[in-house]
mmCIF file of C-alpha atoms and ligand atoms in Angstrom:
data_model
loop_
_atom_site.group_PDB
_atom_site.id
_atom_site.type_symbol
_atom_site.label_atom_id
_atom_site.label_comp_id
_atom_site.label_asym_id
_atom_site.label_seq_id
_atom_site.Cartn_x
_atom_site.Cartn_y
_atom_site.Cartn_z
ATOM 1 C CA MET A 1 97.202 93.069 108.524
ATOM 2 C CA LYS A 2 99.804 95.830 108.485
ATOM 3 C CA PHE A 3 98.814 99.302 107.265
ATOM 4 C CA PHE A 4 101.412 101.336 105.393
ATOM 5 C CA LEU A 5 100.885 104.935 104.340
ATOM 6 C CA ASP A 6 101.305 105.315 100.563
ATOM 7 C CA SER A 7 102.742 108.820 100.640
ATOM 8 C CA ALA A 8 105.979 110.788 100.899
ATOM 9 C CA ASN A 9 104.241 113.758 102.513
ATOM 10 C CA LEU A 10 105.440 114.441 106.056
ATOM 11 C CA ASP A 11 102.275 116.242 107.203
ATOM 12 C CA GLU A 12 100.101 113.320 106.116
ATOM 13 C CA LEU A 13 102.486 110.948 107.805
ATOM 14 C CA LYS A 14 102.460 112.877 111.105
ATOM 15 C CA LYS A 15 98.635 112.920 111.131
ATOM 16 C CA ALA A 16 98.391 109.197 110.321
ATOM 17 C CA ILE A 17 101.013 108.267 112.931
ATOM 18 C CA ALA A 18 98.994 110.130 115.571
ATOM 19 C CA TRP A 19 96.124 107.664 114.998
ATOM 20 C CA GLY A 20 98.475 104.865 116.061
ATOM 21 C CA VAL A 21 97.597 102.554 113.179
ATOM 22 C CA ILE A 22 100.515 102.963 110.779
ATOM 23 C CA ASP A 23 103.158 100.228 110.523
ATOM 24 C CA GLY A 24 105.258 101.605 107.669
ATOM 25 C CA VAL A 25 105.415 103.761 104.543
ATOM 26 C CA THR A 26 105.674 103.185 100.808
ATOM 27 C CA THR A 27 106.988 105.789 98.408
ATOM 28 C CA ASN A 28 107.585 105.716 94.672
ATOM 29 C CA PRO A 29 109.349 108.151 92.313
ATOM 30 C CA SER A 30 106.061 109.959 91.513
ATOM 31 C CA LEU A 31 105.221 110.469 95.212
ATOM 32 C CA ILE A 32 108.756 111.700 95.985
ATOM 33 C CA ALA A 33 108.682 114.055 92.966
ATOM 34 C CA LYS A 34 105.491 115.674 94.353
ATOM 35 C CA GLU A 35 107.418 116.703 97.487
ATOM 36 C CA GLY A 36 110.226 118.325 95.459
ATOM 37 C CA VAL A 37 112.958 117.020 97.795
ATOM 38 C CA PRO A 38 115.798 114.609 96.849
ATOM 39 C CA VAL A 39 114.836 111.010 97.571
ATOM 40 C CA GLU A 40 117.575 110.402 100.153
ATOM 41 C CA ASP A 41 116.618 113.497 102.196
ATOM 42 C CA GLN A 42 112.915 112.722 102.133
ATOM 43 C CA VAL A 43 113.384 109.033 102.986
ATOM 44 C CA ARG A 44 115.642 109.981 105.905
ATOM 45 C CA ARG A 45 112.972 112.378 107.237
ATOM 46 C CA ILE A 46 110.287 109.697 106.898
ATOM 47 C CA CYS A 47 112.480 107.170 108.754
ATOM 48 C CA GLU A 48 112.941 109.685 111.575
ATOM 49 C CA LEU A 49 109.143 109.882 111.993
ATOM 50 C CA ILE A 50 108.195 106.199 111.950
ATOM 51 C CA ASP A 51 109.771 103.027 113.280
ATOM 52 C CA GLY A 52 108.678 100.626 110.528
ATOM 53 C CA ASP A 53 109.477 99.567 106.971
ATOM 54 C CA VAL A 54 109.963 102.494 104.591
ATOM 55 C CA SER A 55 110.068 101.580 100.892
ATOM 56 C CA ALA A 56 112.312 103.712 98.677
ATOM 57 C CA GLU A 57 112.382 103.000 94.955
ATOM 58 C CA VAL A 58 115.349 102.827 92.584
ATOM 59 C CA VAL A 59 115.186 104.708 89.287
ATOM 60 C CA SER A 60 117.847 102.713 87.413
ATOM 61 C CA ILE A 61 116.870 99.991 84.971
ATOM 62 C CA THR A 62 119.942 97.739 84.758
ATOM 63 C CA ALA A 63 120.635 95.146 87.458
ATOM 64 C CA ARG A 64 124.127 96.497 88.090
ATOM 65 C CA GLU A 65 122.879 100.053 88.630
ATOM 66 C CA MET A 66 119.842 98.934 90.636
ATOM 67 C CA VAL A 67 122.105 96.995 93.006
ATOM 68 C CA ALA A 68 124.381 100.015 93.480
ATOM 69 C CA GLU A 69 121.422 102.360 93.967
ATOM 70 C CA GLY A 70 119.708 99.848 96.271
ATOM 71 C CA ARG A 71 122.791 99.573 98.478
ATOM 72 C CA GLN A 72 122.937 103.360 98.707
ATOM 73 C CA LEU A 73 119.245 103.614 99.646
ATOM 74 C CA ALA A 74 119.639 100.845 102.247
ATOM 75 C CA ARG A 75 122.447 102.844 103.889
ATOM 76 C CA ILE A 76 120.062 105.756 104.640
ATOM 77 C CA HIS A 77 118.422 103.890 107.552
ATOM 78 C CA LYS A 78 118.035 100.326 108.837
ATOM 79 C CA ASN A 79 114.277 100.421 108.098
ATOM 80 C CA VAL A 80 114.653 101.156 104.388
ATOM 81 C CA VAL A 81 113.247 98.487 102.061
ATOM 82 C CA VAL A 82 114.553 98.852 98.503
ATOM 83 C CA LYS A 83 111.783 98.981 95.931
ATOM 84 C CA ILE A 84 112.648 97.374 92.605
ATOM 85 C CA PRO A 85 110.468 97.166 89.470
ATOM 86 C CA LEU A 86 109.350 93.731 88.332
ATOM 87 C CA ILE A 87 111.397 93.503 85.146
ATOM 88 C CA GLU A 88 114.038 90.932 84.208
ATOM 89 C CA GLU A 89 116.911 93.166 85.370
ATOM 90 C CA GLY A 90 114.959 93.925 88.535
ATOM 91 C CA ILE A 91 114.600 90.261 89.465
ATOM 92 C CA LYS A 92 118.339 89.819 88.918
ATOM 93 C CA ALA A 93 118.977 92.776 91.252
ATOM 94 C CA VAL A 94 116.562 91.375 93.884
ATOM 95 C CA SER A 95 118.465 88.045 93.936
ATOM 96 C CA ILE A 96 121.755 89.850 94.509
ATOM 97 C CA LEU A 97 120.414 92.278 97.128
ATOM 98 C CA SER A 98 118.563 89.579 99.061
ATOM 99 C CA LYS A 99 121.739 87.463 99.231
ATOM 100 C CA ASP A 100 123.418 90.571 100.730
ATOM 101 C CA GLY A 101 120.675 90.753 103.382
ATOM 102 C CA ILE A 102 119.072 93.869 101.855
ATOM 103 C CA ARG A 103 115.276 93.719 101.988
ATOM 104 C CA THR A 104 113.392 94.395 98.757
ATOM 105 C CA ASN A 105 109.851 95.347 97.772
ATOM 106 C CA VAL A 106 109.195 94.176 94.212
ATOM 107 C CA THR A 107 106.842 96.690 92.664
ATOM 108 C CA LEU A 108 104.687 97.031 89.533
ATOM 109 C CA CYS A 109 103.468 93.435 89.872
ATOM 110 C CA PHE A 110 100.482 92.705 87.617
ATOM 111 C CA SER A 111 100.438 88.886 87.408
ATOM 112 C CA ALA A 112 100.794 85.812 89.620
ATOM 113 C CA ALA A 113 103.618 84.571 87.375
ATOM 114 C CA GLN A 114 105.558 87.775 88.103
ATOM 115 C CA ALA A 115 104.861 87.352 91.832
ATOM 116 C CA LEU A 116 106.326 83.835 91.697
ATOM 117 C CA MET A 117 109.517 85.218 90.164
ATOM 118 C CA ALA A 118 109.736 87.831 92.944
ATOM 119 C CA ALA A 119 109.365 85.178 95.661
ATOM 120 C CA LYS A 120 111.894 82.858 93.993
ATOM 121 C CA ALA A 121 114.380 85.749 93.887
ATOM 122 C CA GLY A 122 113.970 86.238 97.651
ATOM 123 C CA ALA A 123 111.848 89.391 97.754
ATOM 124 C CA TYR A 124 110.824 90.558 101.229
ATOM 125 C CA ILE A 125 107.624 92.106 99.846
ATOM 126 C CA VAL A 126 105.755 91.916 96.521
ATOM 127 C CA SER A 127 103.401 94.740 95.505
ATOM 128 C CA PRO A 128 100.476 93.788 93.230
ATOM 129 C CA PHE A 129 98.762 96.969 91.938
ATOM 130 C CA ILE A 130 95.056 96.228 92.252
ATOM 131 C CA GLY A 131 93.623 99.665 91.386
ATOM 132 C CA ARG A 132 95.514 99.915 88.106
ATOM 133 C CA ILE A 133 94.178 96.457 87.091
ATOM 134 C CA ASP A 134 90.621 97.519 87.998
ATOM 135 C CA ASP A 135 91.155 100.626 85.858
ATOM 136 C CA LEU A 136 91.564 98.294 82.859
ATOM 137 C CA GLY A 137 88.240 96.622 83.676
ATOM 138 C CA TRP A 138 89.754 93.435 85.173
ATOM 139 C CA PRO A 139 89.260 92.252 88.777
ATOM 140 C CA GLY A 140 92.461 93.371 90.516
ATOM 141 C CA MET A 141 91.539 91.577 93.745
ATOM 142 C CA ASP A 142 91.771 88.167 92.018
ATOM 143 C CA LEU A 143 95.497 88.775 91.733
ATOM 144 C CA ILE A 144 95.855 89.198 95.503
ATOM 145 C CA LYS A 145 93.878 85.974 96.081
ATOM 146 C CA ASP A 146 96.043 84.031 93.583
ATOM 147 C CA ILE A 147 99.333 85.252 95.024
ATOM 148 C CA VAL A 148 98.290 84.560 98.629
ATOM 149 C CA THR A 149 97.252 80.998 97.613
ATOM 150 C CA ILE A 150 100.445 80.314 95.654
ATOM 151 C CA TYR A 151 102.754 81.656 98.380
ATOM 152 C CA SER A 152 100.917 79.634 101.010
ATOM 153 C CA ASN A 153 101.048 76.441 98.841
ATOM 154 C CA TYR A 154 104.841 76.608 98.799
ATOM 155 C CA GLY A 155 105.597 78.374 102.083
ATOM 156 C CA PHE A 156 107.202 81.418 100.455
ATOM 157 C CA LYS A 157 108.104 84.030 103.093
ATOM 158 C CA THR A 158 107.551 87.000 100.728
ATOM 159 C CA GLN A 159 104.818 89.284 102.100
ATOM 160 C CA VAL A 160 101.940 90.326 99.848
ATOM 161 C CA LEU A 161 101.350 94.081 99.887
ATOM 162 C CA ALA A 162 98.106 95.245 98.272
ATOM 163 C CA ALA A 163 99.098 98.423 96.391
ATOM 164 C CA SER A 164 97.291 100.936 94.203
ATOM 165 C CA ILE A 165 94.349 100.928 96.624
ATOM 166 C CA ARG A 166 91.485 103.237 95.687
ATOM 167 C CA GLY A 167 88.995 102.898 98.553
ATOM 168 C CA ALA A 168 87.882 101.221 101.777
ATOM 169 C CA LEU A 169 86.371 98.253 99.918
ATOM 170 C CA HIS A 170 89.770 97.404 98.441
ATOM 171 C CA VAL A 171 91.205 97.315 101.976
ATOM 172 C CA VAL A 172 88.463 95.013 103.273
ATOM 173 C CA GLU A 173 88.674 92.684 100.271
ATOM 174 C CA ALA A 174 92.473 92.525 100.492
ATOM 175 C CA ALA A 175 92.192 91.681 104.202
ATOM 176 C CA LYS A 176 89.660 88.916 103.426
ATOM 177 C CA ALA A 177 92.040 87.550 100.794
ATOM 178 C CA GLY A 178 94.850 87.334 103.386
ATOM 179 C CA SER A 179 97.074 90.128 102.118
ATOM 180 C CA HIS A 180 99.779 90.715 104.740
ATOM 181 C CA ILE A 181 99.984 94.470 104.152
ATOM 182 C CA ALA A 182 97.842 97.183 102.550
ATOM 183 C CA THR A 183 99.402 100.480 101.564
ATOM 184 C CA LEU A 184 96.868 103.277 101.720
ATOM 185 C CA PRO A 185 96.814 106.833 100.426
ATOM 186 C CA TYR A 186 95.969 109.249 103.263
ATOM 187 C CA LYS A 187 92.500 109.879 101.757
ATOM 188 C CA VAL A 188 91.651 106.160 101.896
ATOM 189 C CA LEU A 189 92.948 105.859 105.449
ATOM 190 C CA GLN A 190 90.512 108.626 106.456
ATOM 191 C CA GLN A 191 87.656 106.796 104.705
ATOM 192 C CA LEU A 192 88.192 103.781 106.973
ATOM 193 C CA PHE A 193 86.808 105.754 109.927
ATOM 194 C CA GLN A 194 83.666 106.832 108.202
ATOM 195 C CA HIS A 195 80.148 105.420 108.394
ATOM 196 C CA PRO A 196 76.944 107.507 108.244
ATOM 197 C CA LEU A 197 75.321 105.452 111.020
ATOM 198 C CA THR A 198 78.228 106.240 113.356
ATOM 199 C CA GLU A 199 77.738 109.981 112.797
ATOM 200 C CA LYS A 200 73.974 109.693 113.172
ATOM 201 C CA GLY A 201 74.191 107.454 116.253
ATOM 202 C CA LEU A 202 76.651 109.777 118.001
ATOM 203 C CA GLU A 203 74.488 112.828 117.272
ATOM 204 C CA GLN A 204 71.514 111.064 118.838
ATOM 205 C CA PHE A 205 73.428 109.902 121.931
ATOM 206 C CA LEU A 206 74.768 113.406 122.580
ATOM 207 C CA ALA A 207 71.349 115.002 122.028
ATOM 208 C CA ASP A 208 69.718 112.540 124.483
ATOM 209 C CA HIS A 209 72.452 113.202 127.032
ATOM 210 C CA ARG A 210 72.040 116.974 126.698
ATOM 211 C CA LYS A 211 68.241 116.714 126.989
ATOM 212 C CA ALA A 212 68.390 114.608 130.173
ATOM 213 C CA PHE A 213 71.275 116.201 132.069
ATOM 214 C CA GLU A 214 71.322 119.807 130.915
ATOM 215 C CA LEU A 215 67.626 120.043 131.865
ATOM 216 C CA ILE A 216 68.360 118.687 135.350
ATOM 217 C CA GLU A 217 71.165 121.232 135.818
ATOM 218 C CA VAL A 218 68.742 124.044 134.930
HETATM 219 C C1 E4P B 1 102.811 101.615 96.222
HETATM 220 O O1 E4P B 1 103.769 100.988 96.564
HETATM 221 C C2 E4P B 1 102.508 101.991 94.831
HETATM 222 O O2 E4P B 1 103.555 102.706 94.279
HETATM 223 C C3 E4P B 1 101.225 102.759 94.803
HETATM 224 O O3 E4P B 1 100.276 102.092 95.629
HETATM 225 C C4 E4P B 1 100.699 102.964 93.402
HETATM 226 O O4 E4P B 1 99.404 103.513 93.489
HETATM 227 P P1 E4P B 1 98.679 104.245 92.250
HETATM 228 O O5 E4P B 1 98.266 103.197 91.264
HETATM 229 O O6 E4P B 1 97.508 104.917 92.876
HETATM 230 O O7 E4P B 1 99.685 105.211 91.684
#
């Protein structure tokens, strides 16, 4: 399973890269807006930090404009994946861009039917938003399971990226369901390290070591 960082913040990215577990980055217009830097500049800086897929999202809503914007984003760096919303015009844009060899990440996916359309259009990645479905009181993880099954039934090459992840359990469940990628906010990535028994066990080991060897040294 690939781990992407779901952030446009360079400090978070540098810290996560240092752990050696990050394969790529996803951004969206809200994450870019938080950084207060034009999308092209920020995406270029991200691409300079990591050698992996970096998703950059269009903000147009007609196929013609999305294609033009997508081509411009793809020119920033070879690792840019153009993120396109899962609307009718978006699917049209994905078909055109994928025929041009431009890789796309189809975002705002909330149903298996939508995911089928993304795969048929030649998407490189599809992003089902599990946390936002959970927020409505429905089981978001069922969507990941359905898409993984459908893509495997027909041999679609589109990768399933579990998005809108809220905690470590989402990551584990998405991995069990066979999601190819999980994109994690920095806070969730940190949570993956944590277990109270690890802390407690380490404290005990170090205390035992100190007791045995520091006493001898005295
Ligand atoms: C990633 O590609 C998505 O834009 C992101 O995971 C959305 O997460 P949110 O629902 O926490 O905003």
